[in-house]
mmCIF file of C-alpha atoms in Angstrom:
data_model
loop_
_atom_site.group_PDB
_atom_site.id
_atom_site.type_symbol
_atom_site.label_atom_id
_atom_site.label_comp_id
_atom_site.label_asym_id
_atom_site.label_seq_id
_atom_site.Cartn_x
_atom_site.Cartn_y
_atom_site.Cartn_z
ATOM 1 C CA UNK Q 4 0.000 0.000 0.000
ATOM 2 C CA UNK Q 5 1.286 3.641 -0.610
ATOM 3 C CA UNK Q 6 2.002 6.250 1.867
ATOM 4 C CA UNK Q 7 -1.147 8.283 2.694
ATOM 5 C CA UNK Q 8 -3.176 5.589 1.474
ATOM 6 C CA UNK Q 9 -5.891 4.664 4.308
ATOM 7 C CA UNK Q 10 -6.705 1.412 4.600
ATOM 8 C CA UNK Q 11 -10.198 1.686 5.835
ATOM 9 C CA UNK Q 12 -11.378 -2.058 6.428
ATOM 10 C CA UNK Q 13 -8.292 -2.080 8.602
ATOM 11 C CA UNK Q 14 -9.187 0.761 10.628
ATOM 12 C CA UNK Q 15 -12.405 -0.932 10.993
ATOM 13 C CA UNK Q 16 -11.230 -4.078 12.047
ATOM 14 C CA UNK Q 17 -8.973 -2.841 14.609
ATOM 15 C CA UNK Q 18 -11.508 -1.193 15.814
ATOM 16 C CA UNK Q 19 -14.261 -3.991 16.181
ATOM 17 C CA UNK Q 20 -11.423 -6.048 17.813
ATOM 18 C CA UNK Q 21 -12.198 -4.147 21.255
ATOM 19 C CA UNK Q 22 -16.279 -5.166 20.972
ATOM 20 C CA UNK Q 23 -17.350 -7.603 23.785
ATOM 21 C CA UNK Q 24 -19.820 -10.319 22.250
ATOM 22 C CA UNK Q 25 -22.904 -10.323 23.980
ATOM 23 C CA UNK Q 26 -25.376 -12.526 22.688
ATOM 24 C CA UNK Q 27 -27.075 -13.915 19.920
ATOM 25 C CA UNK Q 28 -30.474 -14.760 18.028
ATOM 26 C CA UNK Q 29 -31.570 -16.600 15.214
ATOM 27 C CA UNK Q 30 -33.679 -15.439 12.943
ATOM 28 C CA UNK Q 31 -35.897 -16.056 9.770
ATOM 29 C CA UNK Q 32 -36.277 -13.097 6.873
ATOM 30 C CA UNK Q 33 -38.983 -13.053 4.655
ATOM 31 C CA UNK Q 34 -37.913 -12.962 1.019
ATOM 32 C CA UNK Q 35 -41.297 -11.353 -0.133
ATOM 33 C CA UNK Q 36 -40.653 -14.461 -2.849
ATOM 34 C CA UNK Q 37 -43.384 -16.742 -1.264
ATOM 35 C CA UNK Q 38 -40.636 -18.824 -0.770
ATOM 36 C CA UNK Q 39 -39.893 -19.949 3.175
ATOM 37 C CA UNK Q 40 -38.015 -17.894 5.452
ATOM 38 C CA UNK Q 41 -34.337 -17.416 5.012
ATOM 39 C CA UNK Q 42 -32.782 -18.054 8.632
ATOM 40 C CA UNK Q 43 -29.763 -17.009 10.117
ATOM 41 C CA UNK Q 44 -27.732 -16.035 13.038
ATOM 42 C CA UNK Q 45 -27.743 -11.891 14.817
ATOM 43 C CA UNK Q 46 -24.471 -11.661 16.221
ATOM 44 C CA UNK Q 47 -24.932 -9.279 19.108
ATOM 45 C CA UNK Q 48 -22.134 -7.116 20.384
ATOM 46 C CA UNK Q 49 -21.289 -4.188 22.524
ATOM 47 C CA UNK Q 50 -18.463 -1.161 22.895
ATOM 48 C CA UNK Q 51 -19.029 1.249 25.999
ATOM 49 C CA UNK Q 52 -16.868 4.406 25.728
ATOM 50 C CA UNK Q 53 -15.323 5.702 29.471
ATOM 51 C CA UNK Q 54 -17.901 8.608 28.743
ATOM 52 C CA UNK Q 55 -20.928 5.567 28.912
ATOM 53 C CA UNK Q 56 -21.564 6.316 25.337
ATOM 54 C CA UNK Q 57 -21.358 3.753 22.761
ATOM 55 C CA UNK Q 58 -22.602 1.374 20.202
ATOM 56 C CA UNK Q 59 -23.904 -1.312 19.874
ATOM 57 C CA UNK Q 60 -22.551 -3.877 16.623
ATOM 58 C CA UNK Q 61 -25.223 -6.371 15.000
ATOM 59 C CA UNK Q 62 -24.368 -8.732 12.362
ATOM 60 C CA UNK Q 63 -26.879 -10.344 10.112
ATOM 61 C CA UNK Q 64 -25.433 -13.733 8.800
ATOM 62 C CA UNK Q 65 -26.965 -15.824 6.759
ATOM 63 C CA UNK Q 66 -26.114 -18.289 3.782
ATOM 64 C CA UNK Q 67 -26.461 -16.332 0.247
ATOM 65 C CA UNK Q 68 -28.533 -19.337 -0.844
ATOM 66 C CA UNK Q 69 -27.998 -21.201 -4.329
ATOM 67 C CA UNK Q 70 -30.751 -19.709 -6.727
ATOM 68 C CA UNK Q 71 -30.018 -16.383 -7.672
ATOM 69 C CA UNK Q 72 -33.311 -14.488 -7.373
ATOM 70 C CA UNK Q 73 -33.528 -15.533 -3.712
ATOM 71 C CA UNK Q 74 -29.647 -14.356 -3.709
ATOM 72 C CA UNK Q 75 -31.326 -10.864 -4.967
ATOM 73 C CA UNK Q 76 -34.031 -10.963 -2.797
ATOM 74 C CA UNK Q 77 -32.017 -11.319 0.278
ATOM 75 C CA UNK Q 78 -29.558 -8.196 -0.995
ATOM 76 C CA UNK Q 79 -32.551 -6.161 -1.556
ATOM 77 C CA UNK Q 80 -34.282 -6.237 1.846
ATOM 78 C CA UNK Q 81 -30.875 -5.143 3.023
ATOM 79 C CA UNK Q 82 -30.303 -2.562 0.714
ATOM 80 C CA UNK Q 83 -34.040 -1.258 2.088
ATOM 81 C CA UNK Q 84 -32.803 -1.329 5.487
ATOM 82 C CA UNK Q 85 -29.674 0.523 4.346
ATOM 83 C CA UNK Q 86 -31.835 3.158 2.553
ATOM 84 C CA UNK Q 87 -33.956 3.358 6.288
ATOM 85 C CA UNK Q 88 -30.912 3.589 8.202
ATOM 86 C CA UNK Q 89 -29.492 6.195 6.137
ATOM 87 C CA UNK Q 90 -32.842 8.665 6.959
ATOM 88 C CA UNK Q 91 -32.871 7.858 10.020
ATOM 89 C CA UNK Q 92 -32.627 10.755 12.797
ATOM 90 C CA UNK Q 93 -32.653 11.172 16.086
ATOM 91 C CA UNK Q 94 -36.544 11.244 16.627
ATOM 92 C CA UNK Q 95 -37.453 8.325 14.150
ATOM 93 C CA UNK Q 96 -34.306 5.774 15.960
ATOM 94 C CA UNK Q 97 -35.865 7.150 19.194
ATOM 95 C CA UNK Q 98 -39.361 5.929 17.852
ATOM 96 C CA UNK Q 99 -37.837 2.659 17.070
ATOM 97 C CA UNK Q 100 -34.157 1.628 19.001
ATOM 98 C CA UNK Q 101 -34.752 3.716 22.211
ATOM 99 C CA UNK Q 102 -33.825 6.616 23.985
ATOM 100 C CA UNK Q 103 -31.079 7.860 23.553
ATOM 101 C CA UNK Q 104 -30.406 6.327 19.999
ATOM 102 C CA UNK Q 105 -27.985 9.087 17.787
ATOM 103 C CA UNK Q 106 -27.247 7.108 14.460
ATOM 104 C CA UNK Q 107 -27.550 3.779 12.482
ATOM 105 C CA UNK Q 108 -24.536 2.751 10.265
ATOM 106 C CA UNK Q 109 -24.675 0.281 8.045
ATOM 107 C CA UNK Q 110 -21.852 -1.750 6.678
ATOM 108 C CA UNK Q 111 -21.742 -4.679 4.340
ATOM 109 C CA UNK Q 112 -19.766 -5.805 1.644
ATOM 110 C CA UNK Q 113 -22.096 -6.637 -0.904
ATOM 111 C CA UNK Q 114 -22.400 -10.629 -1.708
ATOM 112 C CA UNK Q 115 -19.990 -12.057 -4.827
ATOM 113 C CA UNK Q 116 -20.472 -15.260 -5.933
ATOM 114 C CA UNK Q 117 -18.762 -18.051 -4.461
ATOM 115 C CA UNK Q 118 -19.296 -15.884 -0.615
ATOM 116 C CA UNK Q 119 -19.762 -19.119 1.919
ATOM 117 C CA UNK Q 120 -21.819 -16.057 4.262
ATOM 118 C CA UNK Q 121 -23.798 -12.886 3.778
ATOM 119 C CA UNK Q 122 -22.592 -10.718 6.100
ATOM 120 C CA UNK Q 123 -24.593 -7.669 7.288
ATOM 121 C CA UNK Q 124 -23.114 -5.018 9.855
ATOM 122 C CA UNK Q 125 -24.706 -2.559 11.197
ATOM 123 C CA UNK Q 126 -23.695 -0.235 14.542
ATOM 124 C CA UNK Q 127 -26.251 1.587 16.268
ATOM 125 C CA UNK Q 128 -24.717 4.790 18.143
ATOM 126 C CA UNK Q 129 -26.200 5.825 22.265
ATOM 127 C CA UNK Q 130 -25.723 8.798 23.988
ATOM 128 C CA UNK Q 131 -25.725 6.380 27.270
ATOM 129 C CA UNK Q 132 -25.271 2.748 26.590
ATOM 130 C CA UNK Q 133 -23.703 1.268 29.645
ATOM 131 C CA UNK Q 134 -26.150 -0.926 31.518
ATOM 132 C CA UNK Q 135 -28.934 -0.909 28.996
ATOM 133 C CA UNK Q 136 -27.771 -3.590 26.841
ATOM 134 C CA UNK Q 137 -30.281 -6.742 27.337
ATOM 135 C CA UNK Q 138 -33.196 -3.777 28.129
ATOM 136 C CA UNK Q 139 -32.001 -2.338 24.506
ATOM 137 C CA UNK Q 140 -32.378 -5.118 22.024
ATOM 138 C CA UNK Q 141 -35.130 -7.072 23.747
ATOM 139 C CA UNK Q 142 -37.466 -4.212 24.054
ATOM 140 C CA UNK Q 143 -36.744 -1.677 21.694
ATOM 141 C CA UNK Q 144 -33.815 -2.575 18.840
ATOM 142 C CA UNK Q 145 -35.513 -6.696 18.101
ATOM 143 C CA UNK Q 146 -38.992 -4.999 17.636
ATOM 144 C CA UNK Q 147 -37.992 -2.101 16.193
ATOM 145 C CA UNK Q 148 -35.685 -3.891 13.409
ATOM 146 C CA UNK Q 149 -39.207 -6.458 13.031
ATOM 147 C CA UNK Q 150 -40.997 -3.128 12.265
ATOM 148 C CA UNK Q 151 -38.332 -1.974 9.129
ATOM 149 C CA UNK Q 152 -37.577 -5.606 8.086
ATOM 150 C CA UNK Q 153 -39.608 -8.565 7.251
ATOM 151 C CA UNK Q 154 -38.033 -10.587 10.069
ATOM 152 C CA UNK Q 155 -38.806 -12.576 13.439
ATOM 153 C CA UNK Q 156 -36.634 -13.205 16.250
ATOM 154 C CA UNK Q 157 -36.022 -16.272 18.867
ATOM 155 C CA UNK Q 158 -35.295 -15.094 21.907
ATOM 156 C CA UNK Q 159 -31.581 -13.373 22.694
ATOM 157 C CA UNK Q 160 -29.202 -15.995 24.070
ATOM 158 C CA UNK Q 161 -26.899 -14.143 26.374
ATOM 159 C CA UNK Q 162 -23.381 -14.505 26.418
ATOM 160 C CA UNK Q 163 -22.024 -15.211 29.986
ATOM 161 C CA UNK Q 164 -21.447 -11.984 31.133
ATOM 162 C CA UNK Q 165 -22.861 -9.975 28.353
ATOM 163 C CA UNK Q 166 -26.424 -8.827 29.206
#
């Protein structure tokens, strides 16, 4: 890499290394291709700034299935969400991720062919996040992601320590 060159997934990654895992969920998206539910896992994690700001990390992952226009349908719903998350402000991630919400970031990489996992990050950003984590996702971030996506939730399994 040249000099002055920023290597952004690398920034990124260094920076996800300090996350503490939390929990998980599975989950089943609807397609909207009257097909069955595509299921996956919602990796759950957290970062709490000395300030007790932070954000919270969720990972959609899921396999990109084998016939293409379920492929597309499953990068589509996504790209909604990214469109959502993208208008979101502060009053409508109140409405539906809590109080205290500031932003909604997604990050993916887009699916090639031959990807063993669709990978979907998003971080969602608190003005006060310590101590709120389980009270967070189970009561405003699950529902309010069921009310933007077509998805349902099983209930959170918490990572020793996490909630």
């Amino acid at each position: 890499m040249a000099d002055g060159v920023i290597d952004l997934k690398k920034q990124l990654r260094e920076l996800k290394a300090h996350e503490k895992l939390a929990g998980f969920t599975g989950f089943g998206l609807d397609l909207g291709d009257g097909g069955p539910a595509k299921e996956g896992v919602l990796k759950i994690a957290e970062f709490v700034r000395p300030d007790q700001s932070g954000y919270l990390t969720l990972t959609f992952q899921t396999d990109p299935d084998p016939e293409p226009a379920r492929r597309e349908a499953l990068v589509a719903v996504f790209d909604r969400f990214a469109r959502f998350a993208q208008a979101a402000d502060a009053a409508t991630g109140q409405a539906r991720f809590g109080q205290g919400f500031e932003y909604l970031m997604v990050v993916s990489e887009g699916l090639v062919d031959g990807d063993a996992w669709y990978l979907v990050d998003f971080d969602i950003y608190y003005k006060k996040l310590e101590g709120r984590l389980q009270t967070l996702i189970e009561t405003a971030i699950l529902p309010g992601l069921a009310g933007v996506l077509p998805v349902t939730f099983e209930p959170v399994n918490w990572w020793e320590g996490g909630a």
